[in-house]
XYZ file of C-alpha atoms in Angstrom:
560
model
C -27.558 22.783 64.024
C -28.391 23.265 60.313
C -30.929 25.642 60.774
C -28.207 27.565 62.831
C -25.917 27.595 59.993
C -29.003 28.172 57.411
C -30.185 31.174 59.576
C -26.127 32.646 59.132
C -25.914 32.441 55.107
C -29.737 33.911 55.469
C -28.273 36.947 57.167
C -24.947 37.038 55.310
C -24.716 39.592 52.833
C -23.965 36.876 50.132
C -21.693 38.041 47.082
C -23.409 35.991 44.235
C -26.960 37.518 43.287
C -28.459 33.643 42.960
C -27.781 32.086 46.348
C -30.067 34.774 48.548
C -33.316 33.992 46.746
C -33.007 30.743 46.873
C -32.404 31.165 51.113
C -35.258 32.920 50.776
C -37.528 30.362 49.392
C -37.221 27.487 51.168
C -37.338 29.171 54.322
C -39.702 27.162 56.564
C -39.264 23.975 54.987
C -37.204 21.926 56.761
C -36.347 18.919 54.494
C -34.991 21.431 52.003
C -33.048 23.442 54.499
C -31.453 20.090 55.907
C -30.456 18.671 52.591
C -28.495 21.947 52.093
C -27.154 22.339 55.701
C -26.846 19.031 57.604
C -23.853 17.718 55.571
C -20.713 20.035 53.688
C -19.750 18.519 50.546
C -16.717 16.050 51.010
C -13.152 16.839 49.526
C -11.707 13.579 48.374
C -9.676 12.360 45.935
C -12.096 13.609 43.063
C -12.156 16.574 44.735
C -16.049 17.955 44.996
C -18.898 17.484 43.169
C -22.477 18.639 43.785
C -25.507 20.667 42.895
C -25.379 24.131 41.953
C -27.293 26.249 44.879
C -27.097 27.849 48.391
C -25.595 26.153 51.450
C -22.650 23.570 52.498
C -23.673 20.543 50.602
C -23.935 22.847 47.294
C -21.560 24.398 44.699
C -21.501 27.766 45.164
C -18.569 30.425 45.079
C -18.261 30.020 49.056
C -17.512 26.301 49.180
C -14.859 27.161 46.285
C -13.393 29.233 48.122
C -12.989 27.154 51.286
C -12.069 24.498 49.574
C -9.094 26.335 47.459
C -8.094 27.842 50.926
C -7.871 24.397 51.933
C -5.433 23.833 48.716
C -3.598 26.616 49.415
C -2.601 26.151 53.392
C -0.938 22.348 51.695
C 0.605 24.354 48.477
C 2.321 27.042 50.927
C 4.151 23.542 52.971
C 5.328 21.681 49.642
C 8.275 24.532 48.580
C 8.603 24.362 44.641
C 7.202 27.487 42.376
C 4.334 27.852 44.791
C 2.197 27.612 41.142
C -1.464 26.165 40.597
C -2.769 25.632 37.106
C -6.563 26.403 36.559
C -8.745 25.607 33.828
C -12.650 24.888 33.452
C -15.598 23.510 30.989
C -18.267 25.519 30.018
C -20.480 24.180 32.601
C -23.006 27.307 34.926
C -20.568 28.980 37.030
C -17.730 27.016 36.066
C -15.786 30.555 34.807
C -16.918 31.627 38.099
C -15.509 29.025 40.130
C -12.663 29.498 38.800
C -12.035 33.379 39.177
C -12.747 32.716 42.412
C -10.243 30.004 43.203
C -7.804 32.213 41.436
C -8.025 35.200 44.074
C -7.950 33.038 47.182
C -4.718 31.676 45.561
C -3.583 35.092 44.567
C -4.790 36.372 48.267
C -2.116 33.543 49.851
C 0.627 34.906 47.312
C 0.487 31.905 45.641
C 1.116 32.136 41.664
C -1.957 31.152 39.062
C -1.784 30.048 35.586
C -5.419 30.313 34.070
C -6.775 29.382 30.894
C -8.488 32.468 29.051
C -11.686 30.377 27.604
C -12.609 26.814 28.407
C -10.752 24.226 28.006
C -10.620 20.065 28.838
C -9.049 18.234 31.538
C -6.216 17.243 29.374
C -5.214 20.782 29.104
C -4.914 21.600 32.803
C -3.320 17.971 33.043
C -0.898 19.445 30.621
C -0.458 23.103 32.200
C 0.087 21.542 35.395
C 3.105 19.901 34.591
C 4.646 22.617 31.715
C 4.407 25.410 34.408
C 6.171 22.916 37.185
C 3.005 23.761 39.255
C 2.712 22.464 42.931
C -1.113 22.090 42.085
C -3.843 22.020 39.470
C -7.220 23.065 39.517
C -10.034 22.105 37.247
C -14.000 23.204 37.426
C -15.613 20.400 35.811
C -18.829 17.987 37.184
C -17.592 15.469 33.691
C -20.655 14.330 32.049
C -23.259 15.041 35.136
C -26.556 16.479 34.356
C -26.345 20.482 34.030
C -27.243 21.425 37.689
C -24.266 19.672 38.752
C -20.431 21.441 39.044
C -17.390 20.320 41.050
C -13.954 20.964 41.439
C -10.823 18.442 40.891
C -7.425 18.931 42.432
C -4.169 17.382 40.267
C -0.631 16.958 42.079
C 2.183 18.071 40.453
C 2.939 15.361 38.389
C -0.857 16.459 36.695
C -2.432 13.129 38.038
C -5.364 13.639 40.343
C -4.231 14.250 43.331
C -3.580 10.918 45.534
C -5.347 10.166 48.586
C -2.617 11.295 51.266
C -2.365 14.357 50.020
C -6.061 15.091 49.770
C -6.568 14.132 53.080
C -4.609 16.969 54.418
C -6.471 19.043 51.790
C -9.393 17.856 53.110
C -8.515 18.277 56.881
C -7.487 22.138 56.500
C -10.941 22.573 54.886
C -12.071 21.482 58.247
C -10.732 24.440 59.830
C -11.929 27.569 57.628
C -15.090 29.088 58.251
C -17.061 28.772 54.857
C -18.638 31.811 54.388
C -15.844 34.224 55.701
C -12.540 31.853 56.338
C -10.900 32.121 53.273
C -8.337 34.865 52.401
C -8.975 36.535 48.732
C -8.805 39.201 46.672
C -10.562 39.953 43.520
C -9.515 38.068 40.329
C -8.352 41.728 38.753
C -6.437 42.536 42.042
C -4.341 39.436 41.725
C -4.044 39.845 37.703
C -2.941 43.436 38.581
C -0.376 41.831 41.661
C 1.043 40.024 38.707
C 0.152 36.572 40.378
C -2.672 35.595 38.069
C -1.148 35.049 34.405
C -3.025 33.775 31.757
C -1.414 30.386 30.166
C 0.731 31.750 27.045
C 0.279 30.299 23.820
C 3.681 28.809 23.912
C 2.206 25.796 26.451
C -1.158 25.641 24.032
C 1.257 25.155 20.968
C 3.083 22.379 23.399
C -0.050 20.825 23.893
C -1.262 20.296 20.634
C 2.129 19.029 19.357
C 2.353 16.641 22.203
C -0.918 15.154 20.980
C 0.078 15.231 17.086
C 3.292 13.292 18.165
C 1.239 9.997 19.281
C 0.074 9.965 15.199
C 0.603 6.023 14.723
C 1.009 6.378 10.819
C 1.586 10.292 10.565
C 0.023 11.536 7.564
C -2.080 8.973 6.659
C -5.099 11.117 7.828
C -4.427 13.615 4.880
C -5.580 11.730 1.906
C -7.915 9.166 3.343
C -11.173 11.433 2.376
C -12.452 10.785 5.874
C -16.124 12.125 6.577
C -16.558 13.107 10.364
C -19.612 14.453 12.368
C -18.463 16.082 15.391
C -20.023 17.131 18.852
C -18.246 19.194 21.715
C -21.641 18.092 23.250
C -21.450 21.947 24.159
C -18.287 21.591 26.389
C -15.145 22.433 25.755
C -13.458 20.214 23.214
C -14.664 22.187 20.390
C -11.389 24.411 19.792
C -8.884 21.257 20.744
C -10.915 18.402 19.060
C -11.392 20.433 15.944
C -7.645 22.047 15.739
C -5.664 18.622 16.394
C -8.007 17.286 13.488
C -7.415 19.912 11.202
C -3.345 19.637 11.515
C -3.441 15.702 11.014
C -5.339 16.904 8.002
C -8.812 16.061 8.963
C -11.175 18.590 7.447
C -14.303 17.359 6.200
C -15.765 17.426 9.836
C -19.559 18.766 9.956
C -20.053 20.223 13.732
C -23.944 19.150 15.191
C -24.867 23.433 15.599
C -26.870 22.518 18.191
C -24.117 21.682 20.596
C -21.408 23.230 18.841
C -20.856 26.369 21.381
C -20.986 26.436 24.963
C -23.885 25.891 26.840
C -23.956 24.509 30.431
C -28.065 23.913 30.328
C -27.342 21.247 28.154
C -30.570 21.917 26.448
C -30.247 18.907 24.073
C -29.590 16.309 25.977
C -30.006 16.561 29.743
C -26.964 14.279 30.076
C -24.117 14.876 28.395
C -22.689 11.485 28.674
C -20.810 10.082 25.492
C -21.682 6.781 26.740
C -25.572 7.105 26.604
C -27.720 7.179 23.218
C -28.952 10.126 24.182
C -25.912 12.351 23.826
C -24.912 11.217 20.268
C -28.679 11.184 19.344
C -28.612 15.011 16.991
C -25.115 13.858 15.837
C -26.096 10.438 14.189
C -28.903 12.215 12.517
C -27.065 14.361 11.275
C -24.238 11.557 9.963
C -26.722 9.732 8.093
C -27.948 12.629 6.085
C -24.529 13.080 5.077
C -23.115 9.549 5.483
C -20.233 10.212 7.502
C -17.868 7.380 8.185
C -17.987 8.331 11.847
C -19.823 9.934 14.495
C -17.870 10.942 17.387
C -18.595 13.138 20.223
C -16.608 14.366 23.506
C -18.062 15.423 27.405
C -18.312 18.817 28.353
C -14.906 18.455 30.023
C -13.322 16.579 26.968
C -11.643 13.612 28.779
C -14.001 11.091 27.596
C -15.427 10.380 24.141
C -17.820 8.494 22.935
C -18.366 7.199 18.546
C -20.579 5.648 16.435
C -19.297 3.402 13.917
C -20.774 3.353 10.154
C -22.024 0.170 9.708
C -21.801 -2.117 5.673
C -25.562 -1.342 5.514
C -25.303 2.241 5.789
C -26.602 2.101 9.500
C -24.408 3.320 12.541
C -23.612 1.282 15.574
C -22.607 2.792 19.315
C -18.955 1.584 20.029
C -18.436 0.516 23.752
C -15.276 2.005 25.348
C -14.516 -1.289 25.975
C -14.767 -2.152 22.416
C -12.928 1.021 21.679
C -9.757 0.205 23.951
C -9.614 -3.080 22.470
C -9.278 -1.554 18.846
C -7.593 1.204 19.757
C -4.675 -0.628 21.319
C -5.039 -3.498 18.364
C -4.266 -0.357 15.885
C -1.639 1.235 18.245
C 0.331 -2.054 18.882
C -0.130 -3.475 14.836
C 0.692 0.065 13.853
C 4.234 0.754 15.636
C 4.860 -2.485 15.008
C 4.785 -1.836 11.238
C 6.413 1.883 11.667
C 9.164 0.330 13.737
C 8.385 2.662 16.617
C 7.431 0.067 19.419
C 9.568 0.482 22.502
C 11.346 -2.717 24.402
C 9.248 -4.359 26.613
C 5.501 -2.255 25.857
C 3.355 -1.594 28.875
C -0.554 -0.985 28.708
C -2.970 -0.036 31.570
C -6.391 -0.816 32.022
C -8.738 -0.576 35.070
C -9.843 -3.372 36.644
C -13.364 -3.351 35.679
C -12.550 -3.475 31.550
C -12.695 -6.275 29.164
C -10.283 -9.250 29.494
C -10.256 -8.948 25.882
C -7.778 -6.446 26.171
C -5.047 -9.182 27.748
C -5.954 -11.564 24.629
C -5.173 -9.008 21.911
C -2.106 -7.601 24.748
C -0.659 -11.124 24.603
C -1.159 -11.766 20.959
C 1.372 -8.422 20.476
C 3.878 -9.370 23.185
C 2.381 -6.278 25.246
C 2.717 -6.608 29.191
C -1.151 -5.583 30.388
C -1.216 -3.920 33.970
C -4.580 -4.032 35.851
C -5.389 -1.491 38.280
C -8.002 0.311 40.283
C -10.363 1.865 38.790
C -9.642 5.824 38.584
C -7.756 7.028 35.791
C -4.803 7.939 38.386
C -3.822 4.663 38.781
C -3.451 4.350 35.162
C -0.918 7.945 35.802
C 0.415 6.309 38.682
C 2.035 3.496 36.571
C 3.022 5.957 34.018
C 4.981 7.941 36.805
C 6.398 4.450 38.283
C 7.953 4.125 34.907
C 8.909 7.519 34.504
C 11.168 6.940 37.683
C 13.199 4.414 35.973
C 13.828 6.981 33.247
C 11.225 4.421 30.613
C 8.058 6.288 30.764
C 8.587 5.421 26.652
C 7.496 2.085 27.596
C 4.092 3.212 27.999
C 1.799 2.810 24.429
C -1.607 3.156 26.096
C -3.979 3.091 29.031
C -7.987 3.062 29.071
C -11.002 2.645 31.130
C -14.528 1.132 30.457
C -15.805 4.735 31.123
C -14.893 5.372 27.409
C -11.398 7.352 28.992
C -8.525 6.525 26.604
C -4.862 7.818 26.626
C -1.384 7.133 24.629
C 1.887 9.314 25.532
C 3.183 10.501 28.941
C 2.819 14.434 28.350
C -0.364 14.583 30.661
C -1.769 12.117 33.583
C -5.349 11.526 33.182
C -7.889 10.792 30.157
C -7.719 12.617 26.927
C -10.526 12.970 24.717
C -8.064 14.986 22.066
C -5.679 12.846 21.782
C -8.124 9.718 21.686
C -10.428 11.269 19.134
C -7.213 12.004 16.841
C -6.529 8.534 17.281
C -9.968 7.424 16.577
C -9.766 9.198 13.505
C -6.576 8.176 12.164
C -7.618 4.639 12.583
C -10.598 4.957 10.819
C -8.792 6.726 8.393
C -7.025 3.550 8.025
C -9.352 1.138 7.742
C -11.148 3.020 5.263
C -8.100 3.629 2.660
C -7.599 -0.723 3.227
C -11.138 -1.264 2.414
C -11.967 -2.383 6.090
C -13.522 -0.524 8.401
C -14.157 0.090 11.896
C -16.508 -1.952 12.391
C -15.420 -5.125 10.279
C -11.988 -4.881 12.402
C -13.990 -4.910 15.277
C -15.547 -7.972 13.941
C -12.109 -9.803 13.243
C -11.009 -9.510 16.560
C -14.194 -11.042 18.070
C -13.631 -14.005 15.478
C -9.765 -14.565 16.774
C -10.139 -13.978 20.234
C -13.662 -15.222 21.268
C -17.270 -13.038 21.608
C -16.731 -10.968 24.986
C -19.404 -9.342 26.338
C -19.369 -6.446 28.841
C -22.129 -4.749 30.199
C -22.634 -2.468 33.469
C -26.406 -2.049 35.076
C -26.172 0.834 37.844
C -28.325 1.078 40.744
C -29.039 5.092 42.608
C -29.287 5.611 45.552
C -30.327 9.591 46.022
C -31.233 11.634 49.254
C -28.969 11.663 52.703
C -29.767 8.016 53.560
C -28.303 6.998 49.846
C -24.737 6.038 51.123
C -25.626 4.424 54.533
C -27.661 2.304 52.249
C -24.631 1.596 49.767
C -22.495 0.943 52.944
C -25.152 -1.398 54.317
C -25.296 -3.279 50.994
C -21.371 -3.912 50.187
C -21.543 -4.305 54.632
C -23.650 -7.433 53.620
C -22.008 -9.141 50.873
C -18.844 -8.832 52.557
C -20.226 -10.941 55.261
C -22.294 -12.977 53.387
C -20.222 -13.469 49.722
C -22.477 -15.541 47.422
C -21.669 -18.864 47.000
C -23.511 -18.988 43.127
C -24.591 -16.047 41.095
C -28.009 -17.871 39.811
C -26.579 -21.096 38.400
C -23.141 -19.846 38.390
C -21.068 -21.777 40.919
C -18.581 -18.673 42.568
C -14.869 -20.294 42.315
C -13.047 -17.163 43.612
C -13.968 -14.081 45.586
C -12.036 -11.157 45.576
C -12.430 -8.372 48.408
C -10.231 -5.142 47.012
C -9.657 -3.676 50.474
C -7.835 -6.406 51.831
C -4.620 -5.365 49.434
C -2.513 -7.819 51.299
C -4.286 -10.672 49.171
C -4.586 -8.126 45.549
C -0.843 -6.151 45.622
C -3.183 -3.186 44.985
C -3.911 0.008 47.005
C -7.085 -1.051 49.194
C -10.246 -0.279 47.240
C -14.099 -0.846 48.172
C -14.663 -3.300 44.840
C -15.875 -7.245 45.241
C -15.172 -9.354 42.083
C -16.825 -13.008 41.677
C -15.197 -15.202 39.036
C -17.814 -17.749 37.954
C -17.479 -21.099 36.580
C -17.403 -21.018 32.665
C -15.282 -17.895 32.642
C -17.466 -15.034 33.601
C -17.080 -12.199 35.894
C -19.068 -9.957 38.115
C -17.976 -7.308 39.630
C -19.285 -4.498 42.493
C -18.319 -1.406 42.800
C -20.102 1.677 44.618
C -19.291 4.931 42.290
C -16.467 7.240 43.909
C -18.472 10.544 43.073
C -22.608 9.615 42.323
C -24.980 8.118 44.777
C -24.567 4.698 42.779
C -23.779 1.361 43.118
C -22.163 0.061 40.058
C -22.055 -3.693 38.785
C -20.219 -4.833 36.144
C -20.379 -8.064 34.011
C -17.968 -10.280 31.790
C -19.203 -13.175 29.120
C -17.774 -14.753 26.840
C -20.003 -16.980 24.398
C -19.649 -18.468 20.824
C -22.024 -15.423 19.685
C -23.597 -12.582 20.927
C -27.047 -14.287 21.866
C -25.185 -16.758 23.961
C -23.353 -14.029 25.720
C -25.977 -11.651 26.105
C -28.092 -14.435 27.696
C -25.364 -15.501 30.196
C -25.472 -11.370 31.099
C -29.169 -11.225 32.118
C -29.308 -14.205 34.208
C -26.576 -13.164 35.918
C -28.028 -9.764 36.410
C -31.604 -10.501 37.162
C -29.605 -12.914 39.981
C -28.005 -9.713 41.972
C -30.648 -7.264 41.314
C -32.578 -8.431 44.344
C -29.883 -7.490 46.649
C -29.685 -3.772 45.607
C -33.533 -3.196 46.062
């Protein structure tokens, strides 16, 4: 059957110049054929996500196309403007992508707003909802390796788009023929039509102000002599990051060159993960030769970001984004507090998977903490519960462990912009007090207790990687552990059954242990990977840190 469907693109007289050599050379090799062919790449809820190449488990301009004609046959049944935002990273073939999405929308009379140059998820968040748009589009794989692109579909209300809805997505892709099923015209036939628009300046100017408006101390920035290293990690928060900065009145901000413009090879750091040494690597060189305060650096689709903090010896330390929510919502809740600008009754979301920390310093400011599945819509999903009441003000701020970070309701997923702003400003702060990050950081592990929270991850890779995962969480549903090495289990929690949670059913086990610590497993939603998290909580780090490997070296056998 796959070699039927190879032997077709083989033939096909294939519109991008890359796809037909690479046909070409694998032909006669079978396990390279199949790994192409055997499987098309799923739509879900994160839309897709795969390697760049030839064939129906790749990203390539065909399965874009099939899957935006997909889009399209839902947009054309929901009424409204009959609008879809687009925007993209700098990522191979992500400006590609996206032309292409634009003229099957175009080709179904459907109305595009498209970003002239790259720009982050936030923006399209933000598009999404300032053009009323039925839809949103964005070409980003995040922070995968560089041969890696995808595709993410937003609802209207600029959240990712919920599961309902991308089932039927997902079930019209069924029904298109990938090579020849989808309608389209070219991009400069639709701009021509008058369908494709470019997004004005007017909703750029929006954007930016709608960050600059979640300023905790406005102004504070301007004469705190801050000194900031900065990398777009070659992505596309260079022109956002840098221009939100500049109007708080952050301008001593040196730019690592080498990953200043875009480049989707990623040729200095093969994973452009804020989270990961790796990525910050050129930039913290380059902040101790001119002893920056900070180091901070954003993904290639600027919804994450990633710092390291200046340290009292002149040494800089990687901040966790669990460490990072924590002080970000300590110096969002102390700050409006101060400024009289915190709303009745404050609500902040975290995902289920980050630090418990986050309730102690929550409760200490009379903020009501909401837990939810992990996803950064279900952090949008709240905000839009609230927004029906008429008190989206309510919301102060909502983060993930994943280093995604947001405060204000003008978009509905992660924002590196605003989050970097915010980073800034607080260090700003600390540093005109005579504090600093990373002795506030400090203080709140003194008055709440030394948490500790560490992931380990676990691939899987190839076609047999997610019957393996399946099998895995398959046996410790069956089997739940009574003890975690020496650490009794007192509660098990099974996320699907969301009878016993009051959440939306989710594949994630958590195991509370005796003494206070947690472990939790959780198979990634878009990488072959099974994903384990861990809570401690000790008198110091040693203790904690201790507590963390025994635990771990206690599960690893079971993902082997």
């Amino acid at each position: 059957m796959y070699n039927d469907e190879y032997k077709r693109w083989l033939a096909a007289d294939l519109a991008d110049a890359d796809l037909s050599p690479e046909l070409r050379r694998i032909e006669g090799n079978d396990e390279e054929i199949k790994d192409r062919f055997a499987v098309s790449l799923k739509f879900g809820t994160a839309g897709l996500r795969g390697v760049l190449g030839a064939g129906t488990n790749r990203m390539n301009i065909y399965v874009v196309a099939q899957a935006t004609q997909g889009l399209a046959n839902w947009v054309k049944t929901q009424g409204g403007t009959q609008t879809v935002a687009i925007s993209y990273d700098t990522r191979l073939k992500s400006d590609v992508f996206s032309k292409t999405a634009a003229g099957v929308l175009a080709a179904n009379g459907i109305k595009v707003r498209i970003y002239d140059a790259a720009m982050p998820v936030p923006a399209l968040s933000f598009a999404t909802r300032y053009y009323n748009c039925n839809a949103g589009i964005m070409v980003t794989a995040s922070h995968n390796p560089a041969k890696y692109n995808g595709y993410k579909a937003y609802g209207p209300d600029g959240c990712q788009m919920p599961d309902q809805a991308a089932d039927i997505v997902y079930e019209e892709i069924q029904k298109i023929d990938v090579l020849d099923g989808a309608q389209q015209v070219s991009f400069a036939q639709g701009v021509e039509d008058g369908l494709i628009r470019f997004v004005g300046d007017d909703c750029k100017k929006a954007f930016y102000e709608a960050i600059e408006s979640r300023q905790v101390r406005p102004g504070l920035a301007r004469t705190s002599g801050l000194k900031l290293v900065y990398s777009p990690l070659n992505g596309s928060g260079l022109v956002p990051v840098t221009q939100v900065l500049k109007d708080i009145g952050i301008t001593d901000i040196t730019i690592v060159p080498e990953q200043e413009y875009p480049n989707g090879y990623f040729t200095t750091c093969s994973y452009p993960n804020p989270e990961i040494y790796a990525a910050l690597e050129s930039g913290l060189k380059l902040a101790q030769e001119c002893g920056a305060d900070l180091m901070l650096a954003t993904d290639p689709d600027a919804d994450r970001v990633g710092i390291a903090m200046k340290c009292p010896d002149g040494s800089y330390e990687l901040v966790s984004g669990n460490e990072m929510g924590v002080l970000l919502l300590d110096y969002i809740c102390a700050g409006r507090i101060e400024k009289g600008t915190m709303p009745e009754n404050p609500v902040a979301v975290m995902s289920l998977v980050s630090t418990p920390l986050a309730k102690a310093v929550a409760d200490h400011y009379g903020v009501e903490l909401r837990s939810v599945l992990t996803g950064f819509k279900w952090i949008g999903d709240q905000i839009l519960g609230l927004e029906k009441k008429g008190e989206e003000e309510r919301f102060i701020f909502g983060f993930e462990e994943s280093y995604g970070y947001l405060a204000g309701t003008y978009v509905r997923d992660k924002d590196a912009v605003v989050a970097s702003m915010l980073i800034c400003e607080m260090a700003a702060y600390y540093r005109a007090t005579g504090s600093s990050i990373k002795q506030r950081l400090e203080e709140i592990y003194t008055q709440y207790g030394r948490y500790l929270n560490k992931i380990d991850s676990f691939e899987f890779p190839g076609l047999t990687g997610m019957d393996k995962m399946t099998g895995i969480m398959t046996e410790l549903r069956n089997n739940p552990p009574a003890a975690i090495g020496k650490y009794k289990v007192t509660k098990a929690v099974d996320f699907k059954k969301s009878e016993e949670t009051g959440l939306p059913p989710a594949n994630v086990l958590l195991y509370e242990l005796e003494g206070g610590a947690t472990a939790i497993v959780r198979p990634s939603g878009t990488e072959p990977k099974i994903k384990t998290y861990f809570t401690t909580l000790g008198k110091d780090l040693a203790e904690a840190q201790a507590q963390k490997d025994e635990l771990a070296a206690a599960l690893k056998p079971l993902f082997s």
